[in-house]
């Protein structure tokens, strides 16, 4: 019987983490240089824009970011006038985040750049490869979450 040897560079969980960090770092540099925001702040803005209004807890669940990271991003963005806090009729202990007009302008400026950055990376692959890759990522998510 041949024992399989762990080689970190070929270990798929490591490869996913490494590649995600590499891509995230490249994007973070661009967002910081162009817009003065962090990746966490951009993700909060993007989820708020997509949902209209959303709680910090919902952002945590959707993004897999931790509570402290989301909280710090929300505080910074609120302080900069990008987000506003609204009462949450469903849970008075929490509040909803919504974009201000400034937040909507910022999102409108960043979203095309985000798509451009994505395109710059994935233009090196066929549409079929990208579709298969995204499909596999979604299947991995489902397996890990026990949804097979």
CSV table of C-alpha atoms in Angstrom, one decimal, residues 1-138:
chain,number,residue,atom,x,y,z
A,1,UNK,CA,0.0,0.0,0.0
A,2,UNK,CA,1.3,3.4,-0.9
A,3,UNK,CA,1.0,6.1,1.7
A,4,UNK,CA,-0.1,9.5,0.3
A,5,UNK,CA,2.3,12.3,1.4
A,6,UNK,CA,0.9,15.7,2.2
A,7,UNK,CA,2.4,18.3,0.0
A,8,UNK,CA,1.1,21.6,1.0
A,9,UNK,CA,1.3,23.1,-2.5
A,10,UNK,CA,-0.9,20.3,-3.9
A,11,UNK,CA,-3.3,20.3,-0.9
A,12,UNK,CA,-6.5,21.7,-2.3
A,13,UNK,CA,-7.7,23.6,0.8
A,14,UNK,CA,-4.3,25.3,1.0
A,15,UNK,CA,-4.4,26.1,-2.8
A,16,UNK,CA,-7.8,27.6,-2.5
A,17,UNK,CA,-6.8,29.7,0.5
A,18,UNK,CA,-3.5,30.8,-1.1
A,19,UNK,CA,-5.1,31.8,-4.4
A,20,UNK,CA,-8.0,33.6,-2.6
A,21,UNK,CA,-5.5,35.6,-0.5
A,22,UNK,CA,-3.4,36.4,-3.5
A,23,UNK,CA,-6.4,37.6,-5.5
A,24,UNK,CA,-7.8,39.5,-2.5
A,25,UNK,CA,-4.5,41.2,-1.8
A,26,UNK,CA,-4.2,42.4,-5.4
A,27,UNK,CA,-7.8,43.7,-5.3
A,28,UNK,CA,-7.3,45.3,-1.9
A,29,UNK,CA,-4.3,47.3,-3.2
A,30,UNK,CA,-6.4,48.6,-6.1
A,31,UNK,CA,-9.4,49.5,-3.9
A,32,UNK,CA,-7.2,51.3,-1.3
A,33,UNK,CA,-5.2,53.2,-4.0
A,34,UNK,CA,-8.3,54.2,-6.1
A,35,UNK,CA,-11.0,54.6,-3.4
A,36,UNK,CA,-9.4,54.6,0.0
A,37,UNK,CA,-11.3,51.6,1.2
A,38,UNK,CA,-10.4,48.1,2.5
A,39,UNK,CA,-11.7,44.8,1.1
A,40,UNK,CA,-13.9,44.4,4.2
A,41,UNK,CA,-15.4,47.9,3.6
A,42,UNK,CA,-16.0,47.1,0.0
A,43,UNK,CA,-17.7,43.8,0.8
A,44,UNK,CA,-20.0,45.6,3.3
A,45,UNK,CA,-20.8,48.2,0.7
A,46,UNK,CA,-21.5,45.6,-2.0
A,47,UNK,CA,-23.8,43.5,0.3
A,48,UNK,CA,-25.7,46.6,1.4
A,49,UNK,CA,-26.1,47.8,-2.3
A,50,UNK,CA,-27.3,44.3,-3.3
A,51,UNK,CA,-29.8,44.0,-0.5
A,52,UNK,CA,-30.9,47.6,-0.1
A,53,UNK,CA,-30.7,47.3,3.6
A,54,UNK,CA,-29.2,44.5,5.7
A,55,UNK,CA,-28.0,43.8,9.2
A,56,UNK,CA,-24.4,43.3,10.2
A,57,UNK,CA,-25.3,39.7,11.2
A,58,UNK,CA,-26.7,39.0,7.8
A,59,UNK,CA,-23.5,40.4,6.2
A,60,UNK,CA,-21.4,38.1,8.4
A,61,UNK,CA,-23.5,35.1,7.4
A,62,UNK,CA,-23.4,35.9,3.7
A,63,UNK,CA,-19.7,36.9,3.5
A,64,UNK,CA,-18.2,34.6,6.1
A,65,UNK,CA,-16.4,37.6,7.6
A,66,UNK,CA,-16.2,37.8,11.4
A,67,UNK,CA,-18.4,40.1,13.5
A,68,UNK,CA,-15.5,42.3,14.5
A,69,UNK,CA,-14.4,42.9,10.9
A,70,UNK,CA,-17.9,43.7,9.7
A,71,UNK,CA,-18.5,46.0,12.7
A,72,UNK,CA,-15.3,47.9,12.2
A,73,UNK,CA,-16.0,48.3,8.5
A,74,UNK,CA,-19.6,49.5,9.2
A,75,UNK,CA,-18.4,52.0,11.8
A,76,UNK,CA,-15.7,53.4,9.5
A,77,UNK,CA,-18.2,53.6,6.6
A,78,UNK,CA,-20.9,55.2,8.7
A,79,UNK,CA,-18.3,57.7,10.0
A,80,UNK,CA,-17.4,58.6,6.4
A,81,UNK,CA,-21.0,59.1,5.4
A,82,UNK,CA,-21.1,56.1,3.2
A,83,UNK,CA,-23.6,54.1,5.3
A,84,UNK,CA,-26.5,55.1,7.5
A,85,UNK,CA,-28.1,53.0,10.3
A,86,UNK,CA,-31.8,52.5,10.2
A,87,UNK,CA,-34.1,51.0,12.8
A,88,UNK,CA,-34.8,47.2,12.4
A,89,UNK,CA,-38.5,46.6,12.8
A,90,UNK,CA,-37.9,42.8,13.0
A,91,UNK,CA,-35.3,43.0,15.8
A,92,UNK,CA,-35.0,46.2,17.9
A,93,UNK,CA,-31.6,45.0,19.3
A,94,UNK,CA,-30.0,45.4,15.9
A,95,UNK,CA,-30.2,48.0,13.1
A,96,UNK,CA,-30.2,47.9,9.3
A,97,UNK,CA,-27.4,49.3,7.2
A,98,UNK,CA,-28.2,51.3,4.1
A,99,UNK,CA,-26.2,53.3,1.6
A,100,UNK,CA,-26.3,57.1,1.7
A,101,UNK,CA,-26.2,59.0,-1.5
A,102,UNK,CA,-22.4,59.1,-1.1
A,103,UNK,CA,-22.4,55.4,-0.6
A,104,UNK,CA,-24.4,54.9,-3.8
A,105,UNK,CA,-22.0,57.0,-5.7
A,106,UNK,CA,-19.0,55.1,-4.3
A,107,UNK,CA,-20.6,51.8,-5.1
A,108,UNK,CA,-21.4,53.0,-8.7
A,109,UNK,CA,-17.7,53.9,-9.1
A,110,UNK,CA,-16.2,50.7,-7.6
A,111,UNK,CA,-18.5,48.1,-9.1
A,112,UNK,CA,-17.3,48.5,-12.7
A,113,UNK,CA,-13.7,48.5,-11.4
A,114,UNK,CA,-14.4,45.2,-9.5
A,115,UNK,CA,-15.8,43.7,-12.7
A,116,UNK,CA,-12.8,44.9,-14.6
A,117,UNK,CA,-10.4,43.4,-12.1
A,118,UNK,CA,-12.3,40.1,-12.2
A,119,UNK,CA,-12.2,40.2,-16.0
A,120,UNK,CA,-8.5,40.9,-16.1
A,121,UNK,CA,-7.9,37.6,-14.2
A,122,UNK,CA,-10.4,35.4,-15.8
A,123,UNK,CA,-10.0,36.6,-19.3
A,124,UNK,CA,-7.1,34.1,-19.5
A,125,UNK,CA,-9.7,31.3,-19.3
A,126,UNK,CA,-12.6,30.3,-21.5
A,127,UNK,CA,-16.1,31.0,-20.5
A,128,UNK,CA,-16.7,27.3,-20.1
A,129,UNK,CA,-13.7,27.0,-17.8
A,130,UNK,CA,-14.9,29.9,-15.6
A,131,UNK,CA,-18.4,28.5,-15.5
A,132,UNK,CA,-17.1,25.1,-14.5
A,133,UNK,CA,-14.8,26.6,-11.9
A,134,UNK,CA,-17.6,28.7,-10.3
A,135,UNK,CA,-19.8,25.6,-10.4
A,136,UNK,CA,-17.2,23.5,-8.6
A,137,UNK,CA,-16.7,26.2,-6.0
A,138,UNK,CA,-20.5,26.2,-5.3
